[in-house]
Short mmCIF file of C-alpha atoms and ligand atoms in Angstrom, two decimals:
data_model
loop_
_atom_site.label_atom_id
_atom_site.label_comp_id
_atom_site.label_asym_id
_atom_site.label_seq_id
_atom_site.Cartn_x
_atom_site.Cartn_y
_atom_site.Cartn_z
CA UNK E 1 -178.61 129.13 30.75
CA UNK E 2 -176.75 127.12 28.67
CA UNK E 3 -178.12 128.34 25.63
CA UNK E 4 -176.70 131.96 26.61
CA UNK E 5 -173.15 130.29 27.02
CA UNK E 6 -173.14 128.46 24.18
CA UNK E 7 -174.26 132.33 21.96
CA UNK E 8 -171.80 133.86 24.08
CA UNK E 9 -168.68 131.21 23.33
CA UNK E 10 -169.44 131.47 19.40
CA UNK E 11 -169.42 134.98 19.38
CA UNK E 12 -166.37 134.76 21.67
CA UNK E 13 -165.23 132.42 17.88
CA UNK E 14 -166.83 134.54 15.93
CA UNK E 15 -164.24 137.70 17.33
CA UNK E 16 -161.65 135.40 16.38
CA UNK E 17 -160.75 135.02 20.31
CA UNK E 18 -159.03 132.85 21.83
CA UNK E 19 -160.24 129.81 24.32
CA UNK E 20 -158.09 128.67 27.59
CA UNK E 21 -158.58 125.79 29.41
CA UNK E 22 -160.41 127.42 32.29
CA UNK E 23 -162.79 129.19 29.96
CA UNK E 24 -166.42 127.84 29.37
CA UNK E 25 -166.95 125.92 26.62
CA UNK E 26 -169.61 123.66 25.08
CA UNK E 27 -168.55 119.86 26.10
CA UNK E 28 -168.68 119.02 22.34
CA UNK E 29 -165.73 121.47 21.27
CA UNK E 30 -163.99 119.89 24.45
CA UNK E 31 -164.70 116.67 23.07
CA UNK E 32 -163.41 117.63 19.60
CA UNK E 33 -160.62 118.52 20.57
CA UNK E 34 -159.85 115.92 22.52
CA UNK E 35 -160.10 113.64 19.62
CA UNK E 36 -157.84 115.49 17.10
CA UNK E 37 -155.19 116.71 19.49
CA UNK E 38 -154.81 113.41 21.06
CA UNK E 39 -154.93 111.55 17.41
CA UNK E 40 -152.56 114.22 16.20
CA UNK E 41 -149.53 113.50 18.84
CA UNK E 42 -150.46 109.86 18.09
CA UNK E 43 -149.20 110.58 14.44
CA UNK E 44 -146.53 112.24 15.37
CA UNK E 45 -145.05 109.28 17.84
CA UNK E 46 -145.79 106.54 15.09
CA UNK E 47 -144.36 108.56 12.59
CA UNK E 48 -141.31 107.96 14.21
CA UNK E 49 -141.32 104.30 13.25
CA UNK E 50 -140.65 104.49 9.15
CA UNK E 51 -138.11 107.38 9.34
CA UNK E 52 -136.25 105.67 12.58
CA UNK E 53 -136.22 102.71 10.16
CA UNK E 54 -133.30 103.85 8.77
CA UNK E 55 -131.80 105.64 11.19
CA UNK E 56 -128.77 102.87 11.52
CA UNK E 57 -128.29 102.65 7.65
CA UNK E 58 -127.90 106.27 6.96
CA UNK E 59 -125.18 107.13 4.32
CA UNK E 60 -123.14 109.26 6.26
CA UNK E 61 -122.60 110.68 9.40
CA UNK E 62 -124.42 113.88 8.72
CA UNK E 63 -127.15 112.72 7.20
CA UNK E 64 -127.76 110.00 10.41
CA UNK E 65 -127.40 113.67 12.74
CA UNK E 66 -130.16 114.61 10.38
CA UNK E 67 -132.35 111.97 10.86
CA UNK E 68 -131.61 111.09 14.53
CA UNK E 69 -132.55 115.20 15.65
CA UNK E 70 -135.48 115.26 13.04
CA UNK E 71 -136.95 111.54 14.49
CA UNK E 72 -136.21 113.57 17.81
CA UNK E 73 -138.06 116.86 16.97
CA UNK E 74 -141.55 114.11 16.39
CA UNK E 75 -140.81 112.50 20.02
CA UNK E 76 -140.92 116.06 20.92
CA UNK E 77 -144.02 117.30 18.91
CA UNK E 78 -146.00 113.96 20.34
CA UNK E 79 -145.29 115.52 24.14
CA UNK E 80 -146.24 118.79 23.69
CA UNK E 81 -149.62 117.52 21.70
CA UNK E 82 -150.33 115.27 24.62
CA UNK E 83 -149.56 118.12 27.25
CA UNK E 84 -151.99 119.81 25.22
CA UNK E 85 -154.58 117.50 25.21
CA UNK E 86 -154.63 117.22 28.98
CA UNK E 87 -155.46 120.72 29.55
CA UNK E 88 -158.70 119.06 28.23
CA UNK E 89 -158.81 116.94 30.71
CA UNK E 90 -157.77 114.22 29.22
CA UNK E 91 -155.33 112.10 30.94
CA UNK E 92 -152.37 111.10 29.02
CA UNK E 93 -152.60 107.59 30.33
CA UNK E 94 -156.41 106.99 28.61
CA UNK E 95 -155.41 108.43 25.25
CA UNK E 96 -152.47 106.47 25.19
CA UNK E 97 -154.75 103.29 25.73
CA UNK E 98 -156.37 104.36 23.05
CA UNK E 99 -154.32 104.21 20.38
CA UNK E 100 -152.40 100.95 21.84
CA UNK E 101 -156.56 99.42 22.47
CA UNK E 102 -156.29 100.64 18.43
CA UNK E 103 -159.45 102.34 18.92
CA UNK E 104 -157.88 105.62 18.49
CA UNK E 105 -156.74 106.41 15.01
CA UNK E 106 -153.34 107.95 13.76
CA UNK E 107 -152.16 109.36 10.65
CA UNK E 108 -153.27 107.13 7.21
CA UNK E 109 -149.38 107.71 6.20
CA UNK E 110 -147.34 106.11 8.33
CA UNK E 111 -148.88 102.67 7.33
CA UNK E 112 -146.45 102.73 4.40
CA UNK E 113 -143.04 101.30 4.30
CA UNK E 114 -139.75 102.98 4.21
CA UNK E 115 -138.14 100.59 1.46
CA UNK E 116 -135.36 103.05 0.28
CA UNK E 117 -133.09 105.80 2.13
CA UNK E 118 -135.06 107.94 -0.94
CA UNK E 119 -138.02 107.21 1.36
CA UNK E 120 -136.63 109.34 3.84
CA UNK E 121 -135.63 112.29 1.72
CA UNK E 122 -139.47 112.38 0.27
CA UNK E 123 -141.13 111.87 3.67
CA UNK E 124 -139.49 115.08 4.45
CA UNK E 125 -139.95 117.01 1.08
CA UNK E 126 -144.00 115.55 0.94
CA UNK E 127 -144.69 114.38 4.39
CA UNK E 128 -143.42 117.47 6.67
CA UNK E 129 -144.53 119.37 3.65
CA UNK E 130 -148.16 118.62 3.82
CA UNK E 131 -147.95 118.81 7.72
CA UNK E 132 -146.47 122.50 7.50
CA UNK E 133 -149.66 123.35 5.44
CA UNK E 134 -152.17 121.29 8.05
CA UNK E 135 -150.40 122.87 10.79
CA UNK E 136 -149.49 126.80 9.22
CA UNK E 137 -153.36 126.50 9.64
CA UNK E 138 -153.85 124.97 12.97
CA UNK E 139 -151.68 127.41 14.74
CA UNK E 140 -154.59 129.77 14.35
CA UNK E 141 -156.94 127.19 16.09
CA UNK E 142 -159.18 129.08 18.25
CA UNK E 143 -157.84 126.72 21.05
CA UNK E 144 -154.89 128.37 22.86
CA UNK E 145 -152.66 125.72 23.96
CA UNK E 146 -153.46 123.54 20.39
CA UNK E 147 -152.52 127.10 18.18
CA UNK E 148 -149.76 127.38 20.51
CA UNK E 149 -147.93 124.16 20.09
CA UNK E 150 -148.48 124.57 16.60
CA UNK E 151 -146.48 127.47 16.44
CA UNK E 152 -143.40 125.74 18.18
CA UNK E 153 -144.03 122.78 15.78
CA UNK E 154 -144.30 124.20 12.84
CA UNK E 155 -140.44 125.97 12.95
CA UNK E 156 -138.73 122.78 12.95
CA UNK E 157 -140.82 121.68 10.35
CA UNK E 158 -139.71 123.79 8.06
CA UNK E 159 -136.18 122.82 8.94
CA UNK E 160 -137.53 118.70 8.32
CA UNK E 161 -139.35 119.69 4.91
CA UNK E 162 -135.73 121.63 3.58
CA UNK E 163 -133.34 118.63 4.35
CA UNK E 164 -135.73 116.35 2.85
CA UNK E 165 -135.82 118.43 -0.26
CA UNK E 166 -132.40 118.96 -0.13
CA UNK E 167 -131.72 115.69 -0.37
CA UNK E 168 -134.41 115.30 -3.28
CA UNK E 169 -132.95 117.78 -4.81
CA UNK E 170 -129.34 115.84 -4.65
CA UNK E 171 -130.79 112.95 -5.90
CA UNK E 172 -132.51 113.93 -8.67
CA UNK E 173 -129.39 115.75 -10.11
CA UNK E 174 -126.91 112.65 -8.88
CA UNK E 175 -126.65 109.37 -10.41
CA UNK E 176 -129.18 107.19 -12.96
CA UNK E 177 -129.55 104.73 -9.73
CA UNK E 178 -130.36 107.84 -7.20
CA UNK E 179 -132.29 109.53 -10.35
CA UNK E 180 -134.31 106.17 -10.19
CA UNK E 181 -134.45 105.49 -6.83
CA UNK E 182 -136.03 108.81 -5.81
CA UNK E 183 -138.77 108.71 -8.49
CA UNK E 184 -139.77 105.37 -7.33
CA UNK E 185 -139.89 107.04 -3.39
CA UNK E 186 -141.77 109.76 -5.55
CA UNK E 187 -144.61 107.36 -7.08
CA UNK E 188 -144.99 105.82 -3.79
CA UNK E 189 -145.29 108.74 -1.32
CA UNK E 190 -147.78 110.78 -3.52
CA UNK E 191 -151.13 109.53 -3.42
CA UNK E 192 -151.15 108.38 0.41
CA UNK E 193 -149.90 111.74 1.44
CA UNK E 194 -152.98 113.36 -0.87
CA UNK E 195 -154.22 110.88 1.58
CA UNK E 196 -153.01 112.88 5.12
CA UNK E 197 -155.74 115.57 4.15
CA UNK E 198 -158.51 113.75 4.90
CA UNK E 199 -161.53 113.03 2.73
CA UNK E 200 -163.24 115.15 0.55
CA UNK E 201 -165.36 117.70 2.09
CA UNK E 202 -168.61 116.51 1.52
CA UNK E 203 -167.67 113.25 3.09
CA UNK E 204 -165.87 114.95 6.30
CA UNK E 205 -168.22 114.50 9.10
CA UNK E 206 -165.93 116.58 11.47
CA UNK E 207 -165.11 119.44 9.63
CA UNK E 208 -168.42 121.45 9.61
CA UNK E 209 -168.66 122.04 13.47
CA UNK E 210 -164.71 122.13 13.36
CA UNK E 211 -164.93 125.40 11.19
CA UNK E 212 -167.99 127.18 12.90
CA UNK E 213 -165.73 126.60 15.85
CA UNK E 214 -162.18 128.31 14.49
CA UNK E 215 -160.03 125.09 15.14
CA UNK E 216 -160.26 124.75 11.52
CA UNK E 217 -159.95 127.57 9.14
CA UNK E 218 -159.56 125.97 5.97
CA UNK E 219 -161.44 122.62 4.75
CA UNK E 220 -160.03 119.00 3.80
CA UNK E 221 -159.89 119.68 0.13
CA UNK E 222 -158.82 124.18 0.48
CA UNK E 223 -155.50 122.34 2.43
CA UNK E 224 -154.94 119.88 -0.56
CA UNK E 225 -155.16 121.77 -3.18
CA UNK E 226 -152.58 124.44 -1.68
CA UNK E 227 -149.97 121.26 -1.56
CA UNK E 228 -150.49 119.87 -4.70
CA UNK E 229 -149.86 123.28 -5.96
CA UNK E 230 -146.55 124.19 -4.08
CA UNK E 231 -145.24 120.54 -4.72
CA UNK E 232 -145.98 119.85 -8.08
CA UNK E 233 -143.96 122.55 -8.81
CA UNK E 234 -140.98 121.86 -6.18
CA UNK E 235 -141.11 118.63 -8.35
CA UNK E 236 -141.02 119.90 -11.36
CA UNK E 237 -138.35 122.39 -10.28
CA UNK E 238 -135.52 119.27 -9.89
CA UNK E 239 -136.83 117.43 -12.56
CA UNK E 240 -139.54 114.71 -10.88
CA UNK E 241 -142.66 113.38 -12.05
CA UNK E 242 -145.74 113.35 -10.27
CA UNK E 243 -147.40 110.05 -10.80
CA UNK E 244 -151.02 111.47 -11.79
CA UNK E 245 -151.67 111.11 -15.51
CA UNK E 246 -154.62 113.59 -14.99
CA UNK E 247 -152.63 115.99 -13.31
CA UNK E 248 -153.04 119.80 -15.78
CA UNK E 249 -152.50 122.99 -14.79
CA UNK E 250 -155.59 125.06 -15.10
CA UNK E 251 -154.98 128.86 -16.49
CA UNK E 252 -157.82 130.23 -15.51
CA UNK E 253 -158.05 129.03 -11.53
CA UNK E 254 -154.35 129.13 -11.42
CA UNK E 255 -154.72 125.46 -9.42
CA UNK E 256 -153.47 122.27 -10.58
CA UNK E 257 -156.11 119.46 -10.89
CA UNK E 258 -154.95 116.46 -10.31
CA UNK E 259 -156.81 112.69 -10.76
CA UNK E 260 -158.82 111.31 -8.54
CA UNK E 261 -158.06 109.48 -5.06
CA UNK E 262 -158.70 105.69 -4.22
CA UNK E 263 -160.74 106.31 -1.51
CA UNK E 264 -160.70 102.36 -1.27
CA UNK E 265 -157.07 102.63 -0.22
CA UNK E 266 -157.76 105.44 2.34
CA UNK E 267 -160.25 103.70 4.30
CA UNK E 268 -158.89 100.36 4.46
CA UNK E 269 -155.36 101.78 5.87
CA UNK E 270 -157.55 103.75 8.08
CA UNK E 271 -159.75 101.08 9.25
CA UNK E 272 -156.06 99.33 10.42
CA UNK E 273 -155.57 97.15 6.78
CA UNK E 274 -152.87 99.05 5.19
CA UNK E 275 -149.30 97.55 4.48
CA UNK E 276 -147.64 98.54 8.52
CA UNK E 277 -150.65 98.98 10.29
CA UNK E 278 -150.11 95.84 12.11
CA UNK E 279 -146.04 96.12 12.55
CA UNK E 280 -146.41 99.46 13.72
CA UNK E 281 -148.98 99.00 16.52
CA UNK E 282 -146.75 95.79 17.70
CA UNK E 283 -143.85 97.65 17.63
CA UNK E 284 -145.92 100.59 20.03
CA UNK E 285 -147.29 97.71 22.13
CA UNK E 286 -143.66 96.92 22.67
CA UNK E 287 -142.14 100.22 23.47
CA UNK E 288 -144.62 100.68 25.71
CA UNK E 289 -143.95 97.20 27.64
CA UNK E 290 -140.23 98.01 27.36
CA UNK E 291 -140.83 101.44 29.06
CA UNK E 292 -142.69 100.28 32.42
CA UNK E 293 -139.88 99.63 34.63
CA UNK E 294 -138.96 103.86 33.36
CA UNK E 295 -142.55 104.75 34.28
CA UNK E 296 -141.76 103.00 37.56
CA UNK E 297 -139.00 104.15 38.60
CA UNK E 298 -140.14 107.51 37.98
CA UNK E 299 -143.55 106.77 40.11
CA UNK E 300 -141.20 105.50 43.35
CA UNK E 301 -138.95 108.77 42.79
CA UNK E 302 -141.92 110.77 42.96
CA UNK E 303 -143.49 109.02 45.85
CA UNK E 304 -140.07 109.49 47.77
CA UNK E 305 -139.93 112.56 46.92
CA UNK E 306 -143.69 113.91 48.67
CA UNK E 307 -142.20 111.45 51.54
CA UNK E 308 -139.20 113.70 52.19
CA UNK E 309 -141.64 116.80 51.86
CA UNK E 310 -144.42 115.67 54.20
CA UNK E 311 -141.04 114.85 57.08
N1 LIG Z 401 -155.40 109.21 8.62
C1 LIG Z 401 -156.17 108.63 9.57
N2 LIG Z 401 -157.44 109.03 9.85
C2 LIG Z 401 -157.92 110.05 9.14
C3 LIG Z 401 -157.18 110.71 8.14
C4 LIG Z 401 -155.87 110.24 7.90
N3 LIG Z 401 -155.10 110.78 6.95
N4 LIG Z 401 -157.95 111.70 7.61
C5 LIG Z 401 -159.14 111.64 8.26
N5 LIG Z 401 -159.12 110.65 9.16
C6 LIG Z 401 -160.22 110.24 10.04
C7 LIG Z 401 -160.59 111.34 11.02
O1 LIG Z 401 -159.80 111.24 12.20
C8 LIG Z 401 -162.07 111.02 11.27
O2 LIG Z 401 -162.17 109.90 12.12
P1 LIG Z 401 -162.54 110.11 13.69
O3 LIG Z 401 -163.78 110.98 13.71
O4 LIG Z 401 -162.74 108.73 14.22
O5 LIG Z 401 -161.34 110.80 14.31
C9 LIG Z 401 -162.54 110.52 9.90
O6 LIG Z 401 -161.37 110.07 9.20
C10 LIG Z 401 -163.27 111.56 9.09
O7 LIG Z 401 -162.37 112.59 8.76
P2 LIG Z 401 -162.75 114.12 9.01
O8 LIG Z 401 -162.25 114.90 7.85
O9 LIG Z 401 -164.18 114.27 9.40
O10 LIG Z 401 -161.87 114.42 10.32
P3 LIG Z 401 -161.17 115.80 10.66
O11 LIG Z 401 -162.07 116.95 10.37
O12 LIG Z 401 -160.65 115.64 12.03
O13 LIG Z 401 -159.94 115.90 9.61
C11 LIG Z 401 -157.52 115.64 9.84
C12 LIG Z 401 -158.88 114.92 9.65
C13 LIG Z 401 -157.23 116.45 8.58
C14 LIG Z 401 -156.42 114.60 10.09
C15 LIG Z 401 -157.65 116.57 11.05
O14 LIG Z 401 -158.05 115.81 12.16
C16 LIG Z 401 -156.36 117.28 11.41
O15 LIG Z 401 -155.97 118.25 10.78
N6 LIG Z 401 -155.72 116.79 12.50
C17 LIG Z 401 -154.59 117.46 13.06
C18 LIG Z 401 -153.35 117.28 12.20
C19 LIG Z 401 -152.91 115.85 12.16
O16 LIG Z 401 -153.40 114.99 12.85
N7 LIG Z 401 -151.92 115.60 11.30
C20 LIG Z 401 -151.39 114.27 11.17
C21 LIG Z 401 -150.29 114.33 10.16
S1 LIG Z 401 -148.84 113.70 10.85
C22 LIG Z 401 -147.97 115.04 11.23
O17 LIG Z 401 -148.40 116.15 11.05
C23 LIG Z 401 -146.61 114.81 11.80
C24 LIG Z 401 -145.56 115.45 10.92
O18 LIG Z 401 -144.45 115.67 11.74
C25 LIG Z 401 -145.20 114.54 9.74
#
């Protein structure tokens, strides 16, 4: 019965095994799953947009190698995440509808702009920093081919976080104009990438049935906490201020607390009102238009091709 499948698959979780496509499983965890892998690659495509931004204005050769391979590396993550998602069944042309219908959602944090090149050092300290500590997590998803993309993903991560830091690091130490420059990326980046963890726990519809069923092993607010403690002091360690007058380090919890987030904000760059929202689903709309004559070519090389097999 499907009661005695659905008590056998948790206690398949519960053993901390691991689910393949072909395995049984209840139609909400497919469901799930469809929804955060899917809006997950999403991010990672969009988040090409601010970083490719400056991709032609880099100041030097290096750094544009940099960029170009990390900008790259997201392309890359995107494929894999939607590869993923179709072992769920999910066709890769109805979630990409999805996000260009805009009823599929994407990262809060690539709604912001890229005004400075400091933008692009801090998206890779904060940015790629809070998506190591999402995704560190995620590669233990109970969901094989999800954990196991993460585990690709999450190496050249690492390598995006330490240029961007490197380059923090540069600036902080360089000139009063670079000094200034990369605190004002600093006050701007902070709060919306608080933002990337989702909201607080008790308002998280998705996270309960997430964690009875392994993909998530740590909550909304567990993740959070872990990065404002590794960055604050990475921050502190080159000299930056974090733009939270509240923010104290606690003795006794060994945490720092930090002020409160304008939930306001979240939900209105979530709901599609944030500063890019618009710009960067018109400039998806359009790379999408641009690409049909690639998609079509590669449909009438396929069809050739099963023409020459069938002779
Ligand atoms: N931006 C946009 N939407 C968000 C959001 C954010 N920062 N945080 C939460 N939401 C949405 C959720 O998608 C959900 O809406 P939905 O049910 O319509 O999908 C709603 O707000 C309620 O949030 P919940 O906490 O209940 O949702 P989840 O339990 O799914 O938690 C999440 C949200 C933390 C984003 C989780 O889905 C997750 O970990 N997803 C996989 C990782 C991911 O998507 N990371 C994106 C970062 S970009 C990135 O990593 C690329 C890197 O290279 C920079």
């Amino acid at each position: 019965s499907k009661e005695s499948k659905a008590q056998e698959f948790q206690e398949r979780i519960d053993n901390g095994e691991t689910i393949e496509p072909k395995d049984w499983m209840p139609e909400r965890y497919q469901k799930q799953l469809i929804r955060m892998m899917s809006q997950h690659a999403h991010s990672e495509v969009v988040g090409m947009l601010p970083e490719g931004n400056w991709i032609t204005r880099a100041p030097s050769l290096r750094r544009k190698m940099i960029l170009l391979s990390k900008v790259q590396d997201e392309a890359g993550h995107g494929l894999y995440l939607y590869s993923a998602t179709e072992t769920l069944g999910a066709s890769r042309q109805e979630v990409l509808d999805d996000l260009l219908n805009g009823r599929a959602k994407y990262s809060s944090i690539f709604n912001y702009p890229t005004l400075s090149w400091a933008d692009v050092a801090v998206i890779g300290w904060l940015v790629d920093g809070a998506a190591i500590i999402n995704q560190t997590m995620l590669a233990r998803s109970s969901y094989g081919p999800y954990s196991r993309a993460m585990v690709r993903i999450c190496k050249e991560e690492s390598f995006h976080k330490k240029q961007g830091y490197e380059m923090v690091a540069q600036m902080a130490d360089g000139t009063p104009e670079q000094q200034e420059m990369i605190q004002d990326a600093v006050d701007r980046w902070w709060w919306p990438t608080l933002m990337m963890f989702g909201p607080h726990d008790e308002d998280s519809p998705n996270s309960a049935e997430l964690i009875k069923w392994g993909v998530k092993s740590k909550t909304n607010d567990e993740l959070r906490q872990s990065f404002v403690d590794r960055h604050v002091q990475e921050a502190h360690a080159v000299g930056l201020e974090i733009p939270d007058p509240d923010l104290e380090y606690n003795e006794e919890t060994e945490h720092w607390e930090f002020g409160e987030i304008d939930w306001d904000e979240f939900w209105n760059v979530v709901r599609g009102n944030g500063p890019m929202n618009k710009e960067r689903m018109k400039t998806r709309r359009e790379a999408h238009e641009n690409g049909k004559w690639v998609r079509k070519a590669a449909e009438e090389y396929a069809r050739k091709q099963r023409l020459q097999k069938e002779k």
